[in-house]
mmCIF file of C-alpha atoms and ligand atoms in Angstrom:
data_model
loop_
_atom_site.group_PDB
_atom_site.id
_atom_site.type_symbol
_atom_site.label_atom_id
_atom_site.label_comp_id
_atom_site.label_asym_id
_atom_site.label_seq_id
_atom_site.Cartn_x
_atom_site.Cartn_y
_atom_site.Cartn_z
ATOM 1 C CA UNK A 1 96.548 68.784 100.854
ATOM 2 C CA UNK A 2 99.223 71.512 101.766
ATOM 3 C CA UNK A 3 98.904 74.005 103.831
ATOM 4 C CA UNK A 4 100.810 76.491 105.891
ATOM 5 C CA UNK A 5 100.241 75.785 109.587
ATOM 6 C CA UNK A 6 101.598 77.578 112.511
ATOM 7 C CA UNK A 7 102.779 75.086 115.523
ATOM 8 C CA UNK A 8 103.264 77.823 118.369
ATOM 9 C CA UNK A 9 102.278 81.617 118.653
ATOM 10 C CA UNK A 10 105.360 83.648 117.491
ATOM 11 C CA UNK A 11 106.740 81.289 115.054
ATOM 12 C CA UNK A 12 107.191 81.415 111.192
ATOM 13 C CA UNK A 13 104.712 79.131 109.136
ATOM 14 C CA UNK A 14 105.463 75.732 107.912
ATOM 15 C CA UNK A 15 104.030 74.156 104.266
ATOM 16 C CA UNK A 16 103.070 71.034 105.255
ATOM 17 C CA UNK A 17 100.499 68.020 104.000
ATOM 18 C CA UNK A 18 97.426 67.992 105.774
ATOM 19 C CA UNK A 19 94.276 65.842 105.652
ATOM 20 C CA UNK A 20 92.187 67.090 103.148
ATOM 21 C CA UNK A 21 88.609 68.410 105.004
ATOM 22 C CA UNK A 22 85.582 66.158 104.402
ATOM 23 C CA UNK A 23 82.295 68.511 104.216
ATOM 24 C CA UNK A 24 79.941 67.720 107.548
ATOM 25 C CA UNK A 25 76.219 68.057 106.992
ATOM 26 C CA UNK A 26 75.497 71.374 105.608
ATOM 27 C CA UNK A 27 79.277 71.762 104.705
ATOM 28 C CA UNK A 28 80.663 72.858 101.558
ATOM 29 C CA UNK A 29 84.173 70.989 100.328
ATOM 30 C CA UNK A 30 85.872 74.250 98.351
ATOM 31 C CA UNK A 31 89.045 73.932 96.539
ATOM 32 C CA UNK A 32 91.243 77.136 97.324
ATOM 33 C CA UNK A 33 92.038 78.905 94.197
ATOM 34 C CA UNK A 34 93.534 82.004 96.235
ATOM 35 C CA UNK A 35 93.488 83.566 99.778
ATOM 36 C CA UNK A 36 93.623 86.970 100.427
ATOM 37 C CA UNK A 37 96.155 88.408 103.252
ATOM 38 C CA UNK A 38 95.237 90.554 105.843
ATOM 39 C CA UNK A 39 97.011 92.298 108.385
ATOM 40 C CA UNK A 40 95.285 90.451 111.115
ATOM 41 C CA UNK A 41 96.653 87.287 110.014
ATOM 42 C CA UNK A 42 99.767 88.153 111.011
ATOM 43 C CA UNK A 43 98.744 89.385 114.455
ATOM 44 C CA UNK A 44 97.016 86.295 115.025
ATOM 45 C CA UNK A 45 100.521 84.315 114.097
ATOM 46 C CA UNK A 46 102.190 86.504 117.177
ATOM 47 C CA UNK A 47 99.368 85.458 119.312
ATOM 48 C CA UNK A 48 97.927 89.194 119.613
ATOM 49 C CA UNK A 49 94.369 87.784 120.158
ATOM 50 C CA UNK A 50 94.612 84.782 121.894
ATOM 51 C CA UNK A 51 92.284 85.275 124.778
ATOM 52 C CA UNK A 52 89.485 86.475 122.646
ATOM 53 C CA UNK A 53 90.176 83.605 119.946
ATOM 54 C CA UNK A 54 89.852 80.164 121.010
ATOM 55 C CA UNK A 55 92.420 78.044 119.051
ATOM 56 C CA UNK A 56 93.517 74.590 118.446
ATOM 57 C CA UNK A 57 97.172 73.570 117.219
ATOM 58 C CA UNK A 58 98.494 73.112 114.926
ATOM 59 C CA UNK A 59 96.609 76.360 113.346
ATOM 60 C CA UNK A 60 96.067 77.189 109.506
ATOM 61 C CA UNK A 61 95.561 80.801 109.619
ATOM 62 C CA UNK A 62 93.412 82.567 106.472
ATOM 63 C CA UNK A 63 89.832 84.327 106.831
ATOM 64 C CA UNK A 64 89.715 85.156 102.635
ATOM 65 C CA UNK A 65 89.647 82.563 100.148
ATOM 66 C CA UNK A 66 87.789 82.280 96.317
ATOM 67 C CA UNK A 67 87.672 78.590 94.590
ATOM 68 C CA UNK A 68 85.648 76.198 93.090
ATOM 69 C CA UNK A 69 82.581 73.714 95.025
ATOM 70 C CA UNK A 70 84.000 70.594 94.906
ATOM 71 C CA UNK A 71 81.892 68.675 97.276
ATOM 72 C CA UNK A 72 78.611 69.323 99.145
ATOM 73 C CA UNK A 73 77.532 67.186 102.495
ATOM 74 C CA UNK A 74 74.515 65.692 103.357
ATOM 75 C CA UNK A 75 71.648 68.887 102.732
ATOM 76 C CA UNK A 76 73.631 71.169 101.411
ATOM 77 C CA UNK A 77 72.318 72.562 98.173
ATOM 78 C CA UNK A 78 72.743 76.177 97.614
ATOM 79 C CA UNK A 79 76.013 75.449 95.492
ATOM 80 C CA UNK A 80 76.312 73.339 92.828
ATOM 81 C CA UNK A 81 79.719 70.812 92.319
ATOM 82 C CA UNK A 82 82.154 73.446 89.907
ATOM 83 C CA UNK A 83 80.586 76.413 91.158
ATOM 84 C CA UNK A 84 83.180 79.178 91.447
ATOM 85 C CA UNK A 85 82.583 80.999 95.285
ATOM 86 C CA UNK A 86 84.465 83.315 97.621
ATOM 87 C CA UNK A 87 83.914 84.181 101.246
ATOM 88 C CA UNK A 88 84.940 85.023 104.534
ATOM 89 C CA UNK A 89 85.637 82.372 106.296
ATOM 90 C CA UNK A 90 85.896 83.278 109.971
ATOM 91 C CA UNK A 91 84.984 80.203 112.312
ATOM 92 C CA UNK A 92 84.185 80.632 116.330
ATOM 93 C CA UNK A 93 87.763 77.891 116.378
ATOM 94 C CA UNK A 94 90.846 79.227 115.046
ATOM 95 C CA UNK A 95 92.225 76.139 113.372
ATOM 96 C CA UNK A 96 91.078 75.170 109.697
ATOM 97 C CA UNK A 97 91.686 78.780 107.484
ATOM 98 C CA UNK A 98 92.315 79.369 104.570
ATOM 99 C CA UNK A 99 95.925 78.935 103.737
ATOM 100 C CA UNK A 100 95.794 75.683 102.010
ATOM 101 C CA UNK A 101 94.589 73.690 98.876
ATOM 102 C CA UNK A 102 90.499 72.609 100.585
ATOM 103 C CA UNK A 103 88.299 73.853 103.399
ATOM 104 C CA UNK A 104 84.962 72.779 104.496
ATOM 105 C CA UNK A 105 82.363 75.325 105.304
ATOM 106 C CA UNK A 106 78.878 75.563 106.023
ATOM 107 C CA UNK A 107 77.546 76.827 103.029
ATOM 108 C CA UNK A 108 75.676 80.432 104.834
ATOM 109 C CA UNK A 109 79.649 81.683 104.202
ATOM 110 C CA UNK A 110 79.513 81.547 100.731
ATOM 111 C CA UNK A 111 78.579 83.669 97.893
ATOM 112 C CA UNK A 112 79.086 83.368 94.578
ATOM 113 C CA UNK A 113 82.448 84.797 93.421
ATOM 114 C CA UNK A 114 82.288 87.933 90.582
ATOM 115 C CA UNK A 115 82.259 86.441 87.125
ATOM 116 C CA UNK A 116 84.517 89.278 86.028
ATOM 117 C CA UNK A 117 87.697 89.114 88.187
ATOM 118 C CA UNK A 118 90.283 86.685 88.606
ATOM 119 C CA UNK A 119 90.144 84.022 91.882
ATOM 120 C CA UNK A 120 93.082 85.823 93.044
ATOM 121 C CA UNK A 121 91.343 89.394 93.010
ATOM 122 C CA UNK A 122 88.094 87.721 94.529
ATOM 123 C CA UNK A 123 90.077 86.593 97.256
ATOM 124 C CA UNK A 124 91.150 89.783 98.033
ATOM 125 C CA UNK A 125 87.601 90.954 98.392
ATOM 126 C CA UNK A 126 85.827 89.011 101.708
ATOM 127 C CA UNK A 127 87.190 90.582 104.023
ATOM 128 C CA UNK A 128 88.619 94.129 103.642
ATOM 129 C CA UNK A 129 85.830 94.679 101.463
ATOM 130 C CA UNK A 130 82.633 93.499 104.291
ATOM 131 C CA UNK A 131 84.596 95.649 106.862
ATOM 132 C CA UNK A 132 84.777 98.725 104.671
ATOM 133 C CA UNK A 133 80.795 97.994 103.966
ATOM 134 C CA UNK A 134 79.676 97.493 107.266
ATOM 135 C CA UNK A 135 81.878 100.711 108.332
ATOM 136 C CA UNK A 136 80.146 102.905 105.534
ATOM 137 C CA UNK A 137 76.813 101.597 105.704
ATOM 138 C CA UNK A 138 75.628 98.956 108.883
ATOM 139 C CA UNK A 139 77.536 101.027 111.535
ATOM 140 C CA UNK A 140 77.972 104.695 109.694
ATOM 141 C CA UNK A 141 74.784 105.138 108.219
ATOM 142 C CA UNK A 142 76.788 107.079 105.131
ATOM 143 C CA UNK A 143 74.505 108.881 103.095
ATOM 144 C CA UNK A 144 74.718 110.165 99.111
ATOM 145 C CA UNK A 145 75.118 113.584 99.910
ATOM 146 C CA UNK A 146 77.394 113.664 102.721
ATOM 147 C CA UNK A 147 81.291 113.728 102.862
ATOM 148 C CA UNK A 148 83.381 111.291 104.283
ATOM 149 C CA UNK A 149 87.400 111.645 105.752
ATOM 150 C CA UNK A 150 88.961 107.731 105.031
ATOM 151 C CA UNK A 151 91.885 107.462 106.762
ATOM 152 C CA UNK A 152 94.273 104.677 105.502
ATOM 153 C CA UNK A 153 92.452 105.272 102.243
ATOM 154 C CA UNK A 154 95.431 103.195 100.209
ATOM 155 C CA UNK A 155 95.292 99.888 102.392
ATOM 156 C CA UNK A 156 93.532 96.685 101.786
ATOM 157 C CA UNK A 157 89.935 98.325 103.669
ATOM 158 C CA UNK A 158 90.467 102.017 102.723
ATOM 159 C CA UNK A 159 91.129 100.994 99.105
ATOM 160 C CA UNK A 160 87.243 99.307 99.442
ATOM 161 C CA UNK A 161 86.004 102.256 101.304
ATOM 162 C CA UNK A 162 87.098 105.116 98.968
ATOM 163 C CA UNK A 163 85.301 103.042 95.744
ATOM 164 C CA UNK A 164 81.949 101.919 98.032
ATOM 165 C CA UNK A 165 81.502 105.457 99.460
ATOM 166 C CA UNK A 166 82.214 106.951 95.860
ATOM 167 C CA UNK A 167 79.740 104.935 93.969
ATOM 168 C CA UNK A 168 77.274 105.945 97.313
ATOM 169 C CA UNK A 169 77.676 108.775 95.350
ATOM 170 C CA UNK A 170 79.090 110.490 98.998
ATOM 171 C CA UNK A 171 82.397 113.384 98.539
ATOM 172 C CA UNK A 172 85.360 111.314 99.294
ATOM 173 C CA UNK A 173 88.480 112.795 100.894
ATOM 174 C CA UNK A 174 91.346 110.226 101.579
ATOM 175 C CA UNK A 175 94.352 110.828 103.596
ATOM 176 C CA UNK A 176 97.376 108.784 102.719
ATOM 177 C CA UNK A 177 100.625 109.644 101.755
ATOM 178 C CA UNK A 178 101.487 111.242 98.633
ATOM 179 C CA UNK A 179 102.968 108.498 96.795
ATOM 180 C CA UNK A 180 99.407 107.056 96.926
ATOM 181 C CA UNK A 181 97.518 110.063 95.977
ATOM 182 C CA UNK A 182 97.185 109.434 91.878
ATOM 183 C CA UNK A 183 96.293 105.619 92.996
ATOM 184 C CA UNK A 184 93.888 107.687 94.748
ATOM 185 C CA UNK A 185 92.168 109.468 92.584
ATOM 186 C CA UNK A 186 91.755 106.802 89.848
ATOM 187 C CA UNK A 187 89.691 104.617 92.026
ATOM 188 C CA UNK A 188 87.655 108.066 92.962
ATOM 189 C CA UNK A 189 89.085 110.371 95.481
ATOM 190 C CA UNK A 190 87.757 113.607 95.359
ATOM 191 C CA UNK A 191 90.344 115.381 97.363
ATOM 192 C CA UNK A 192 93.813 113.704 98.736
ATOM 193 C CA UNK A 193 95.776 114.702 101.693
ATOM 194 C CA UNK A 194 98.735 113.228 102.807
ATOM 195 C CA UNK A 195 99.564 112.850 106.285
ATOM 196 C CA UNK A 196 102.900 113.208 105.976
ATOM 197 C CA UNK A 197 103.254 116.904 104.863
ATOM 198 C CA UNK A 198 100.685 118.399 106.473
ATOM 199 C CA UNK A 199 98.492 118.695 109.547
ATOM 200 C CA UNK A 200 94.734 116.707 108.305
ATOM 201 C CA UNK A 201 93.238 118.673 109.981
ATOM 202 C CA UNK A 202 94.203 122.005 108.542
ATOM 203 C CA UNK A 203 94.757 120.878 105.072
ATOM 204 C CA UNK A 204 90.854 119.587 105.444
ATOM 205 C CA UNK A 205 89.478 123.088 106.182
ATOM 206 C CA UNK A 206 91.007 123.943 102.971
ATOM 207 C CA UNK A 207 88.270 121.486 101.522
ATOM 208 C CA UNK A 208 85.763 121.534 103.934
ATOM 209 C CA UNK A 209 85.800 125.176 106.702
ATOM 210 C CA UNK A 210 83.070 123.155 108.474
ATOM 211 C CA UNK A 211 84.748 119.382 108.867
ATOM 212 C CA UNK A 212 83.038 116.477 107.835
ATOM 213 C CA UNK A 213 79.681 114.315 108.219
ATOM 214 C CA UNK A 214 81.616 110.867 108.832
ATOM 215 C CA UNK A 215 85.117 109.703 109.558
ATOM 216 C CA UNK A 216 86.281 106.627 108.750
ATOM 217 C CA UNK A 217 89.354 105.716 110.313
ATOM 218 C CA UNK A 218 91.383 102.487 109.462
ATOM 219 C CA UNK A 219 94.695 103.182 110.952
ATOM 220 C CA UNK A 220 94.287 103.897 114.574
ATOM 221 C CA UNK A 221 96.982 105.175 116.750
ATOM 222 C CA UNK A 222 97.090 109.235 117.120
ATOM 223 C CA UNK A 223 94.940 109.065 114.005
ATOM 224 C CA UNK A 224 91.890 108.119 115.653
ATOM 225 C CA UNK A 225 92.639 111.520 117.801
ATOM 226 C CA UNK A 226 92.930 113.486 114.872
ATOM 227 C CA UNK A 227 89.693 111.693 113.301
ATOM 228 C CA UNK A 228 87.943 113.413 115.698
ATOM 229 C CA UNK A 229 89.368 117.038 114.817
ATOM 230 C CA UNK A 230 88.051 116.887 111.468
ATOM 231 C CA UNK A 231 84.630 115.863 112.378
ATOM 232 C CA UNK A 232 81.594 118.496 111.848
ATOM 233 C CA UNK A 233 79.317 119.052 114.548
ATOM 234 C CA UNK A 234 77.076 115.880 115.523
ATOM 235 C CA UNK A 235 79.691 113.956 113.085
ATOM 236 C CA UNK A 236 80.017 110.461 113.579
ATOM 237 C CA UNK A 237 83.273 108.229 113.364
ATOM 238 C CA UNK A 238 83.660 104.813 112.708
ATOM 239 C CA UNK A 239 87.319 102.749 113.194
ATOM 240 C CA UNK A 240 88.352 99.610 112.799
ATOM 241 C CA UNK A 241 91.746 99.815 114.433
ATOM 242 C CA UNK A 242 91.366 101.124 117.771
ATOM 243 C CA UNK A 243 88.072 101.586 120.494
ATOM 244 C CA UNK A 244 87.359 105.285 121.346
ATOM 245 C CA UNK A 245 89.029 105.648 124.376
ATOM 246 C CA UNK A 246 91.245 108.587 123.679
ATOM 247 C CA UNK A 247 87.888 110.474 122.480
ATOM 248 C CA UNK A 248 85.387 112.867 124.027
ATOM 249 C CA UNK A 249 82.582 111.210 125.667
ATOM 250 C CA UNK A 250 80.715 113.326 123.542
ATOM 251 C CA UNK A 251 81.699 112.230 120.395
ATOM 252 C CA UNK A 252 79.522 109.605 118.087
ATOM 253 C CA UNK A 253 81.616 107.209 117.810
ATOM 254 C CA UNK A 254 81.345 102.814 117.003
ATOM 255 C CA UNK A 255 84.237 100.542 116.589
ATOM 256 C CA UNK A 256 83.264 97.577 114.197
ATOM 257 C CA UNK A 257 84.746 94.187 113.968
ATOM 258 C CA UNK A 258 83.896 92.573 110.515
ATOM 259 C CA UNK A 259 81.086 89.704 110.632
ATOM 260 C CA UNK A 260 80.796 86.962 108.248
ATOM 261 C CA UNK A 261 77.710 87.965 105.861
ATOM 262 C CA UNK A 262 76.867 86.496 102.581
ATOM 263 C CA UNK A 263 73.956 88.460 101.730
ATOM 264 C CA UNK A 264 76.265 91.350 101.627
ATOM 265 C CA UNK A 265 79.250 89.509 99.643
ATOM 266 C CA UNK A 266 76.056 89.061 96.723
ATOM 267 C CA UNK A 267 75.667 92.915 96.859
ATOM 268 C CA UNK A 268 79.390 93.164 96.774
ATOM 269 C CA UNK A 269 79.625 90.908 93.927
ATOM 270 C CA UNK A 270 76.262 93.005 92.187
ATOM 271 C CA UNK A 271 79.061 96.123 92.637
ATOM 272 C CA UNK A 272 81.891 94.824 91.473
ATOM 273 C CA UNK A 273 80.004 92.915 88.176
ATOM 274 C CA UNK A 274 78.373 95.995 87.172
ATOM 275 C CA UNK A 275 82.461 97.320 86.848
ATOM 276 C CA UNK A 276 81.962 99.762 90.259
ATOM 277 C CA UNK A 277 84.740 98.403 92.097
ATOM 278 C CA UNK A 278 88.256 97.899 90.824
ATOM 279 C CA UNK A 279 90.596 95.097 92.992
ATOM 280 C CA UNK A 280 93.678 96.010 93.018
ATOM 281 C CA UNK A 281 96.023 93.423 93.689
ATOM 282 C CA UNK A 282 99.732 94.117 93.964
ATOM 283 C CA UNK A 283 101.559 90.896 94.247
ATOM 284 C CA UNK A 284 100.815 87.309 93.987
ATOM 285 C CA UNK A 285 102.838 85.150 96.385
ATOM 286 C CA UNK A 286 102.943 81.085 96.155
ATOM 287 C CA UNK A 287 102.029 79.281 99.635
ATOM 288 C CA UNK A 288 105.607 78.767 100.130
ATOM 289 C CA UNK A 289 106.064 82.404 100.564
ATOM 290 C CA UNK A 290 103.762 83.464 102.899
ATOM 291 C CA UNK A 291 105.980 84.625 105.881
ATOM 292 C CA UNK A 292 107.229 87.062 102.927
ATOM 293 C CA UNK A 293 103.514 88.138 102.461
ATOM 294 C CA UNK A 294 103.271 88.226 106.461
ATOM 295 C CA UNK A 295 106.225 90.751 106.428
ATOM 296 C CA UNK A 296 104.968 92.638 103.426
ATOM 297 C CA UNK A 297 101.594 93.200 105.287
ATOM 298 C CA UNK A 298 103.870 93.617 108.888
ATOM 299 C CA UNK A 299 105.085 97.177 106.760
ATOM 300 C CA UNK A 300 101.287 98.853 107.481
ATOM 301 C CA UNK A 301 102.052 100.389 104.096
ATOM 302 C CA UNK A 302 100.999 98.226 101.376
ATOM 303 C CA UNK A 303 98.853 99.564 98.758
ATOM 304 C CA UNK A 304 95.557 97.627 97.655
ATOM 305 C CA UNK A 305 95.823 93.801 98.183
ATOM 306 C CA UNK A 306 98.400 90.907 98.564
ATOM 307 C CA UNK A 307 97.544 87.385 98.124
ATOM 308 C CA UNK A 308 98.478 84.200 97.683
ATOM 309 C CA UNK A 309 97.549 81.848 94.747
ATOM 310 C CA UNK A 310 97.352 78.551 95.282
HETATM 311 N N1 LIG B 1 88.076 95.720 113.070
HETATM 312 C C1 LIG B 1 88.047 95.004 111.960
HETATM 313 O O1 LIG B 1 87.090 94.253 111.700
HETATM 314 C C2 LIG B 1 89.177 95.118 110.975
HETATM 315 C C3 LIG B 1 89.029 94.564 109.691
HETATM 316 C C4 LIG B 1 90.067 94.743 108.775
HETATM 317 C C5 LIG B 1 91.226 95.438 109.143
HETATM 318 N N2 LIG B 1 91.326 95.920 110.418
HETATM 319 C C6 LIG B 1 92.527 96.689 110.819
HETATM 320 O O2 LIG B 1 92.488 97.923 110.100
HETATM 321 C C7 LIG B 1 93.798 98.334 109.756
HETATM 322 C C8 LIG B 1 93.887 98.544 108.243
HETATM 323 O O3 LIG B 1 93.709 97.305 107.583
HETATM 324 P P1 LIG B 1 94.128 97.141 106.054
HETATM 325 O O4 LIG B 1 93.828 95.752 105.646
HETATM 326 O O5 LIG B 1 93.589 98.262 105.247
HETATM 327 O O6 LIG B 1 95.721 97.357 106.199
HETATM 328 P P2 LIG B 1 96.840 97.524 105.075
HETATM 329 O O7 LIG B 1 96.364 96.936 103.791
HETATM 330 O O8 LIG B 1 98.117 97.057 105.668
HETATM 331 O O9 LIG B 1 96.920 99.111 104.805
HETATM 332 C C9 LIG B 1 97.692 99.958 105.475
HETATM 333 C C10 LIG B 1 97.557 101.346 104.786
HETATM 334 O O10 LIG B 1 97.545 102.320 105.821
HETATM 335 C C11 LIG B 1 98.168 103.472 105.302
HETATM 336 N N3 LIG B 1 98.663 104.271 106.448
HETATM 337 C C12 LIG B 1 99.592 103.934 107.361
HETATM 338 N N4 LIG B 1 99.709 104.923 108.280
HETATM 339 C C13 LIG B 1 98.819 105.895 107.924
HETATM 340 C C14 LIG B 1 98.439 107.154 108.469
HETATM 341 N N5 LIG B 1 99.014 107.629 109.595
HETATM 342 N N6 LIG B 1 97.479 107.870 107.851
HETATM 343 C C15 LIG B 1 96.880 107.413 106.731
HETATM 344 N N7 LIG B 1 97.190 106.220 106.144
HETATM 345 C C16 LIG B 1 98.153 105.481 106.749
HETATM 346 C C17 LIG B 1 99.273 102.974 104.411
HETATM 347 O O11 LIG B 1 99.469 103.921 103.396
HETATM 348 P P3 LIG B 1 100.876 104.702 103.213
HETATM 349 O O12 LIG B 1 101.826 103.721 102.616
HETATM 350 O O13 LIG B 1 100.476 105.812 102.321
HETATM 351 O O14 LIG B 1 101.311 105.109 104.600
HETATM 352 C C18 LIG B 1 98.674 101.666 103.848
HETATM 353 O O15 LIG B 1 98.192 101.843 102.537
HETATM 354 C C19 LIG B 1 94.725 97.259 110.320
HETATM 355 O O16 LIG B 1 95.133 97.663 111.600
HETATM 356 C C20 LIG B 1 93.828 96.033 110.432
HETATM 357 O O17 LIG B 1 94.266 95.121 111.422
HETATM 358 C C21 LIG B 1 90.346 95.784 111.342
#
């Protein structure tokens, strides 16, 4: 099969022919239709998280894929041969992803992928879209009638987390820049600010005098800081991109790091069926242009998803 592999932190990726995976007990054989990209791909290429990732080399990198069963190993049955699935495919062993034609993988990482959008929009979905659930919901708590401040709203997670909190039914402010704001408000902004122009704090008292219930921050940096500002009293804050240390001890605050979870890709896929969740993908690259995908994502300013169809 081919696959792009990386042979040393730091280095570009190579397309090269692989074994194709056999499916262990329990295993599922998938063919990749498409794998999304995600920023952290690209920091795991540099080597940003090798002491908390155990790898082996050569490495194909990928966490999102959608495709088709084409094999199950001995007892596995929840899938049947043809069956089209997506999923997050995060394994303790950084070696086997998801940039290339197969992968084997127990079948508890699979759901089955929404009948009404293409493999390369499902494969946009695993990832970006469990962290921006488990942010709202598992770790946030979100409820309808409360307001939420999503910064990075226009990314691959806040894109997820403006249309999840939305059909919540919760009052949805995003903060992104302007060129993003009517992008925005068609997948269900209530209220845009852009972070360039203006101070998000002040611009939010404009909406809000009293702050909000629930930040959800997925950009980090000084906006983590300024997360905080916009939070009512006994908010809560939730990031993805950095740990609280700049905050007051104080303040309610969780970091989350995504977890594989099928039952929640099925609710995801319930969501996105019943036409609640639009996937906006903005380019398809081939697998022989993924270190162009790896730049594009390097930016911190794409809009929606990138992906790569196989
Ligand atoms: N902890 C976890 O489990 C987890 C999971 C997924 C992602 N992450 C991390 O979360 C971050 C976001 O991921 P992603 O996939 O959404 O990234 P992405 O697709 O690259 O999105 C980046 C977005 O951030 C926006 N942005 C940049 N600076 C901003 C600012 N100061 N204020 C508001 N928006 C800003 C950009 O919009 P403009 O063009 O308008 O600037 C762009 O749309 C990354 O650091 C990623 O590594 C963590």
């Amino acid at each position: 099969m081919r696959a792009a592999v990386l042979k040393e932190y730091g280095e570009k990726l190579i397309i090269e022919e692989r074994e194709k995976p056999s499916p262990k007990e329990g295993e599922v054989l998938v063919k990749i239709k498409a794998s999304g990209i995600n920023p952290v791909d690209q920091k795991l290429s540099l080597g940003y998280m090798k002491d908390r990732m155990p790898s082996e080399f050569p490495i194909v990198l990928g966490w999102d894929m959608a495709g088709v069963v084409e094999e199950n190993g001995h007892s596995a049955r929840r899938f049947r041969v043809g069956e089209e699935v997506y999923a997050y495919a995060r394994r303790p062993l950084l070696h086997a992803g998801t940039f290339a034609e197969y992968i084997a993988l127990p079948e508890s990482y699979l759901s089955k992928k929404p009948v009404n959008i293409s493999f390369e929009e499902a494969s946009g979905v695993p990832l970006a879209g469990l962290t921006a659930y488990q942010s709202l919901f598992d770790a946030g708590k979100l409820k309808a009638d409360e307001a939420i401040l999503i910064l990075g709203a226009s990314g691959g997670v806040g894109t997820f987390a403006v249309q999840l909190a939305k059909y919540h039914g919760s009052k949805v402010i995003a903060v992104a820049s302007k060129k993003n704001h009517d992008y925005l408000t068609e997948l269900g902004a209530d209220y845009c600010i852009d972070y360039k122009d203006n101070r998000v704090e002040e611009a939010l008292k404009e909406i809000s005098s009293t702050g909000v219930d629930m930040v959800f921050d997925a950009v980090g940096g000084d906006s983590t800081k300024i997360g905080e500002k916009c939070l009512k009293e006994n908010g809560r804050i939730v990031s993805i991109a950095r740990q609280g240390d700049t905050l007051e001890e104080s303040t309610n605050f969780t970091f989350v790091f995504v977890e594989p979870n099928s039952r929640e890709l099925d609710h995801m896929r319930e969501i996105i069926e019943a036409g609640n969740i639009k996937i906006p993908v903005q380019k398809n690259y081939k697998l022989e242009e993924v270190n162009e995908a790896f730049d594009q994502i390097d930016t911190g300013h794409t809009q929606g998803k990138i992906v790569i169809s196989l």
